Amino acid sequence: MKVTEHIEKAAGRTLFSFEIIPPRKGHHIKELYENIAPLMEFKPPFIDVTTSREEYVYIEKKGLLDRRITRMRPGTVGICAAIKHKFDVDTIPHVLCGGFTKEETEYLLVDCHYLGIDNVMALRGDAMSHQKYFEPTVGGHQYATQLVSQIKDLSKGVYLHNVIETDYKPDFCIGVAGYPEKHLEAPSLQSDLKRLKEKVAAGADYVVTQMFFDNQRYFDFVSAARAIGITVPIIPGIKPISVSRHLQLLPQVFKIDLPEALIKEVERCKNNTEVRALGVEWCIQQSKELLAAGAPSLHYYSMGKSDNIKAIATKVF
Ligand SMILES: Cc1cc2nc3c(=O)[nH]c(=O)nc-3n(C[C@H](O)[C@H](O)[C@H](O)COP(=O)(O)OP(=O)(O)OC[C@H]3O[C@@H](n4cnc5c(N)ncnc54)[C@H](O)[C@@H]3O)c2cc1C
């Protein structure tokens, strides 16, 4: 079922959903199942599975370093299919511009269609770790908007190199990213919102936001989006802080602000066990307020660990 259908069916009730990251290669999918299983009692209608960009590895050969490309966490579509069938839940693969040619993207989407996956999240992806700015892959897309158009074309039978007349067209529900504190490269929040509107005009059906720790950021973002005519559901993405290093790491990686009150409370914690408990408590308060405001779903960034998300969901849902 499509995310938009799940939201419609819920008729105003806030849903519980979450995102997981594929394990590093060499690990068993059992670890992932064990993390997901405790969250299934909260009946998530959909689970997102991230895709990581390729990375360089350097292999020493006769005293010289040979640079090779690898993926540390491959398998997004396979994991989506496995979870979908094991837990009978909709799964959403994240599809990236970076690292994929348009043809590779088409193959991936065809796989998703054959596997009965109804939703995809269309993202540009970040720059590779050695790059300062995102550089489009040769033969790939530069912006998520173009990827959305490619996905949308399939619903009309328009493939990259041919048009196929059939009743069995891949008609994906498409999610895209939104940034309550603006994307790091956008010159202003308003300009970023205009870009978001372009993604929706190209065919995006819903938005999931970057994490935020002050709900007012989300409320203002939704108001500003509605003011410029973005009408699709905007799902808040939230994450409980779990280690004190997050105070530096989250602003650095995601270019977000942390509220003063949260910083003070983290600084008062004696160890990371206390930080984890504080993160859960903060996220419960955030969740309750978002739920009261009628958010379509509360979408948790689980980062592969479910104990804190379960503690939050137990108090909120
Ligand atoms: C919910 C969510 C899930 C994510 N999942 C993943 C994941 O699984 N894997 C991963 O690698 N990353 C993921 N990301 C991170 C994302 O890939 C990065 O934030 C990336 O830098 C931007 O992606 P985007 O899809 O928002 O890009 P875009 O929408 O393409 O925007 C990128 C930048 O370009 C600007 N822009 C857009 N169109 C134009 C234009 N025509 N001209 C000029 N400027 C333009 C925008 O304002 C923005 O600053 C996720 C982010 C979110 C919020």
XYZ file of C-alpha atoms and ligand atoms in Angstrom:
370
model
C 0.000 0.000 0.000
C 1.130 3.567 -0.633
C 2.209 5.832 2.237
C -0.475 8.326 1.198
C -3.110 5.537 1.401
C -1.886 4.592 4.899
C -2.242 8.232 5.947
C -5.727 8.510 4.416
C -6.824 5.242 6.034
C -5.610 6.471 9.448
C -8.150 9.341 9.112
C -6.299 11.824 11.324
C -4.670 9.281 13.690
C -0.885 9.752 13.838
C 1.052 6.721 12.568
C 4.281 5.240 13.930
C 7.048 4.606 11.381
C 10.811 4.338 11.406
C 13.976 4.191 9.331
C 16.726 1.593 9.529
C 20.170 1.366 7.967
C 21.406 -1.831 6.286
C 24.005 -3.716 8.324
C 27.638 -3.571 7.203
C 28.373 -6.286 4.695
C 29.489 -9.529 6.317
C 26.730 -9.289 8.934
C 23.630 -11.464 9.117
C 20.173 -10.006 8.452
C 19.105 -11.732 11.719
C 20.604 -8.761 13.623
C 18.287 -6.445 11.731
C 15.270 -8.666 12.380
C 16.083 -8.676 16.113
C 16.100 -4.880 16.128
C 12.882 -4.543 14.167
C 10.858 -7.250 15.938
C 10.374 -5.320 19.241
C 8.910 -2.366 17.288
C 6.315 -4.384 15.390
C 3.837 -4.295 18.316
C 3.330 -0.582 17.479
C 2.117 -1.615 14.016
C 4.279 0.550 11.733
C 2.562 0.716 8.328
C 5.919 1.360 6.670
C 9.643 1.085 7.376
C 12.315 3.010 5.452
C 15.638 1.439 4.523
C 18.469 3.860 3.754
C 20.998 3.577 0.945
C 24.593 4.545 1.544
C 26.792 6.116 -1.074
C 29.810 4.351 -2.426
C 33.168 4.984 -0.754
C 36.790 4.724 -1.773
C 39.079 2.100 -0.238
C 42.823 2.155 -0.723
C 44.534 -1.200 -1.317
C 48.308 -1.425 -1.049
C 49.950 -3.033 -4.086
C 53.745 -3.184 -4.372
C 54.161 -0.103 -2.199
C 51.536 1.882 -4.109
C 47.977 2.632 -3.050
C 45.333 1.458 -5.484
C 42.016 3.334 -5.129
C 38.877 1.181 -5.453
C 35.181 1.864 -5.020
C 33.127 -0.116 -2.508
C 29.812 -0.020 -0.664
C 29.994 -0.740 3.075
C 26.246 -1.208 3.496
C 24.795 -2.620 0.289
C 21.544 -4.545 -0.075
C 18.807 -1.930 0.434
C 16.289 -3.448 -2.003
C 17.012 -7.014 -0.816
C 16.513 -5.952 2.800
C 13.244 -4.206 1.852
C 11.961 -7.420 0.234
C 13.082 -9.578 3.174
C 11.461 -7.352 5.818
C 8.303 -6.879 3.756
C 7.709 -10.597 3.571
C 8.888 -11.497 7.082
C 6.823 -8.858 8.921
C 4.100 -8.182 6.345
C 4.829 -4.454 6.335
C 5.424 -1.942 3.545
C 9.078 -1.120 3.107
C 10.554 1.930 1.409
C 13.951 1.799 -0.254
C 15.866 5.069 -0.446
C 16.901 5.695 -4.046
C 19.850 8.045 -4.616
C 21.045 10.168 -7.523
C 24.665 9.976 -6.322
C 26.497 6.813 -7.336
C 23.917 5.592 -9.840
C 23.449 6.112 -13.552
C 19.880 6.616 -14.754
C 19.963 3.101 -16.242
C 21.028 1.580 -12.914
C 18.219 3.484 -11.241
C 15.756 2.109 -13.784
C 16.899 -1.488 -13.074
C 16.545 -0.865 -9.346
C 13.022 0.502 -9.813
C 12.068 -2.468 -11.998
C 13.313 -4.785 -9.202
C 11.202 -2.853 -6.686
C 8.150 -3.167 -8.940
C 8.581 -6.939 -9.337
C 9.002 -7.269 -5.564
C 5.673 -5.533 -4.901
C 7.261 -2.440 -3.332
C 4.798 0.458 -3.674
C 6.836 3.366 -2.279
C 10.297 4.813 -2.845
C 12.092 7.733 -1.237
C 13.870 9.856 -3.879
C 17.037 11.584 -2.670
C 20.037 13.262 -4.170
C 22.530 11.853 -1.646
C 25.431 13.695 -0.086
C 28.861 14.406 -1.532
C 31.288 11.491 -1.274
C 33.527 11.709 1.793
C 36.515 13.072 -0.175
C 34.397 15.710 -1.992
C 33.510 19.136 -0.630
C 30.376 19.428 -2.793
C 28.083 16.893 -4.403
C 29.160 15.995 -7.924
C 26.602 14.209 -10.074
C 27.583 10.738 -11.236
C 28.300 10.588 -14.987
C 25.010 9.475 -16.540
C 23.126 10.153 -13.295
C 20.948 12.954 -11.922
C 22.081 16.204 -10.345
C 19.013 16.927 -8.218
C 16.336 14.827 -6.560
C 13.702 16.578 -8.731
C 15.101 14.872 -11.831
C 15.022 11.510 -10.069
C 11.392 12.112 -9.072
C 10.571 12.794 -12.746
C 12.259 9.550 -13.817
C 10.261 7.572 -11.236
C 7.033 9.348 -12.183
C 7.604 8.640 -15.903
C 7.400 4.900 -15.186
C 3.796 5.324 -14.067
C 3.083 6.448 -17.674
C 5.052 3.518 -19.117
C 7.878 5.889 -20.080
C 11.191 4.096 -19.556
C 14.542 5.718 -20.383
C 14.877 4.316 -23.862
C 11.373 3.131 -24.740
C 7.677 3.555 -24.014
C 5.862 0.378 -22.965
C 2.096 0.125 -23.376
C 0.913 -2.155 -20.575
C -1.608 -2.241 -17.745
C 1.187 -3.230 -15.351
C 2.947 0.130 -14.930
C 5.150 0.875 -11.885
C 3.152 3.551 -10.079
C 5.283 4.331 -7.024
C 4.261 6.647 -4.233
C 7.276 8.973 -3.988
C 8.686 10.502 -0.819
C 11.232 13.344 -0.790
C 13.332 15.092 1.860
C 12.472 18.439 3.482
C 14.635 20.530 5.785
C 12.977 22.581 8.569
C 16.369 24.230 9.200
C 17.147 24.383 5.432
C 19.493 22.148 3.452
C 23.143 23.019 4.039
C 23.723 24.123 0.432
C 20.556 26.199 0.049
C 21.117 29.964 0.092
C 17.987 30.471 2.233
C 15.113 28.534 3.739
C 12.721 30.186 1.291
C 14.812 29.147 -1.715
C 15.045 25.597 -0.339
C 11.240 25.552 0.029
C 10.867 26.602 -3.607
C 13.055 23.631 -4.559
C 10.862 21.413 -2.424
C 7.838 22.719 -4.298
C 9.568 21.754 -7.569
C 10.045 18.189 -6.248
C 6.339 18.012 -5.461
C 5.430 19.466 -8.858
C 7.601 16.762 -10.468
C 5.503 14.099 -8.739
C 6.513 13.688 -5.076
C 3.571 12.511 -2.963
C 4.848 13.249 0.534
C 7.781 14.789 2.412
C 9.819 13.408 5.323
C 11.810 15.990 7.250
C 15.369 16.049 8.426
C 15.586 15.551 12.199
C 14.954 18.547 14.473
C 14.944 18.910 18.255
C 12.729 21.967 18.563
C 9.201 21.292 17.324
C 8.654 24.956 16.527
C 11.061 24.465 13.584
C 8.727 21.812 12.164
C 5.568 23.832 12.772
C 7.086 26.918 11.082
C 8.346 24.782 8.185
C 4.910 23.255 7.603
C 3.267 26.716 7.715
C 5.833 28.127 5.265
C 5.397 25.138 2.936
C 1.590 25.487 3.009
C 1.935 29.245 2.372
C 3.699 28.594 -0.949
C 1.220 25.914 -2.003
C 2.878 22.633 -0.939
C -0.123 20.547 0.034
C 1.276 16.998 0.386
C 1.710 15.362 3.841
C 4.859 16.483 5.686
C 6.042 13.738 8.035
C 8.336 14.810 10.877
C 11.561 12.806 11.197
C 12.841 12.651 14.780
C 15.684 11.030 16.627
C 16.509 10.549 20.282
C 19.971 11.775 21.283
C 21.936 8.844 22.709
C 25.534 9.942 23.344
C 27.034 13.253 24.489
C 29.101 13.429 21.278
C 25.817 14.072 19.420
C 26.080 17.697 20.625
C 28.929 18.183 18.142
C 28.157 15.444 15.621
C 24.520 16.237 14.746
C 25.093 19.956 13.965
C 28.223 19.043 12.009
C 26.657 16.282 9.899
C 23.080 17.520 9.533
C 23.557 21.293 9.899
C 20.866 21.574 12.558
C 20.674 23.571 15.798
C 20.100 22.007 19.191
C 17.955 23.914 21.718
C 19.857 25.496 24.650
C 17.744 23.595 27.194
C 18.700 20.246 25.627
C 22.402 21.172 25.489
C 22.350 22.144 29.188
C 20.657 18.904 30.180
C 23.113 16.780 28.161
C 26.034 18.644 29.749
C 24.655 17.832 33.201
C 24.655 14.059 32.442
C 27.422 12.046 34.114
C 27.690 9.367 31.416
C 26.098 8.167 28.159
C 23.584 5.966 30.009
C 22.134 9.181 31.418
C 22.334 10.877 28.001
C 20.419 7.986 26.418
C 17.685 8.248 29.071
C 17.514 12.023 28.597
C 17.303 11.562 24.799
C 14.338 9.229 25.250
C 12.578 11.683 27.591
C 13.160 14.651 25.230
C 11.894 12.639 22.272
C 8.770 11.547 24.204
C 7.928 15.206 24.875
C 8.576 16.109 21.217
C 6.470 13.154 20.052
C 3.522 13.988 22.304
C 3.423 17.569 21.050
C 3.707 16.527 17.387
C 0.985 13.947 17.888
C -1.306 16.523 19.535
C -0.674 18.807 16.539
C -1.883 16.069 14.176
C 1.372 15.070 12.416
C 0.580 12.359 9.823
C 3.223 9.957 11.177
C 6.066 10.178 13.655
C 9.043 8.823 11.750
C 11.939 7.747 13.979
C 15.570 7.534 12.901
C 16.469 4.301 14.655
C 20.109 3.995 13.509
C 19.895 0.221 13.919
C 19.046 0.202 17.653
C 15.472 -0.204 18.794
C 15.517 -0.136 22.637
C 15.198 3.660 22.863
C 12.587 3.855 20.075
C 10.566 1.175 21.862
C 10.775 3.124 25.145
C 9.463 6.216 23.319
C 6.704 4.405 21.408
C 5.492 2.726 24.624
C 4.836 6.169 26.155
C 3.437 7.829 23.015
C 1.332 5.291 21.089
C 14.312 11.895 5.360
C 15.699 11.840 4.780
C 16.229 10.617 4.374
C 17.531 10.550 3.826
N 18.045 9.325 3.450
C 19.286 9.250 2.897
C 19.831 8.014 2.460
O 19.210 6.954 2.579
N 21.076 8.021 1.914
C 21.809 9.184 1.764
O 22.937 9.125 1.252
N 21.307 10.370 2.165
C 20.079 10.444 2.725
N 19.570 11.662 3.121
C 20.419 12.865 2.981
C 20.264 13.564 1.613
O 20.704 12.716 0.588
C 21.105 14.830 1.669
O 20.572 15.741 2.589
C 21.415 15.493 0.336
O 22.475 16.416 0.542
C 20.255 16.259 -0.291
O 19.305 15.406 -0.765
P 17.900 15.968 -1.339
O 17.200 14.808 -1.887
O 17.249 16.808 -0.327
O 18.475 16.885 -2.528
P 17.792 17.957 -3.481
O 16.338 18.054 -3.280
O 18.299 17.673 -4.846
O 18.440 19.322 -2.955
C 19.837 19.448 -2.773
C 20.210 20.921 -2.736
O 20.086 21.482 -4.044
C 19.181 22.574 -4.040
N 18.458 22.480 -5.317
C 17.490 21.609 -5.664
N 17.140 21.781 -6.951
C 17.924 22.770 -7.443
C 18.064 23.405 -8.711
N 17.305 23.063 -9.758
N 19.002 24.382 -8.846
C 19.779 24.748 -7.799
N 19.683 24.189 -6.570
C 18.781 23.215 -6.399
C 18.324 22.404 -2.792
O 17.826 23.633 -2.314
C 19.337 21.779 -1.835
O 20.136 22.755 -1.263
C 18.296 11.745 3.686
C 17.752 12.973 4.116
C 16.477 13.028 4.651
C 15.927 14.350 5.125
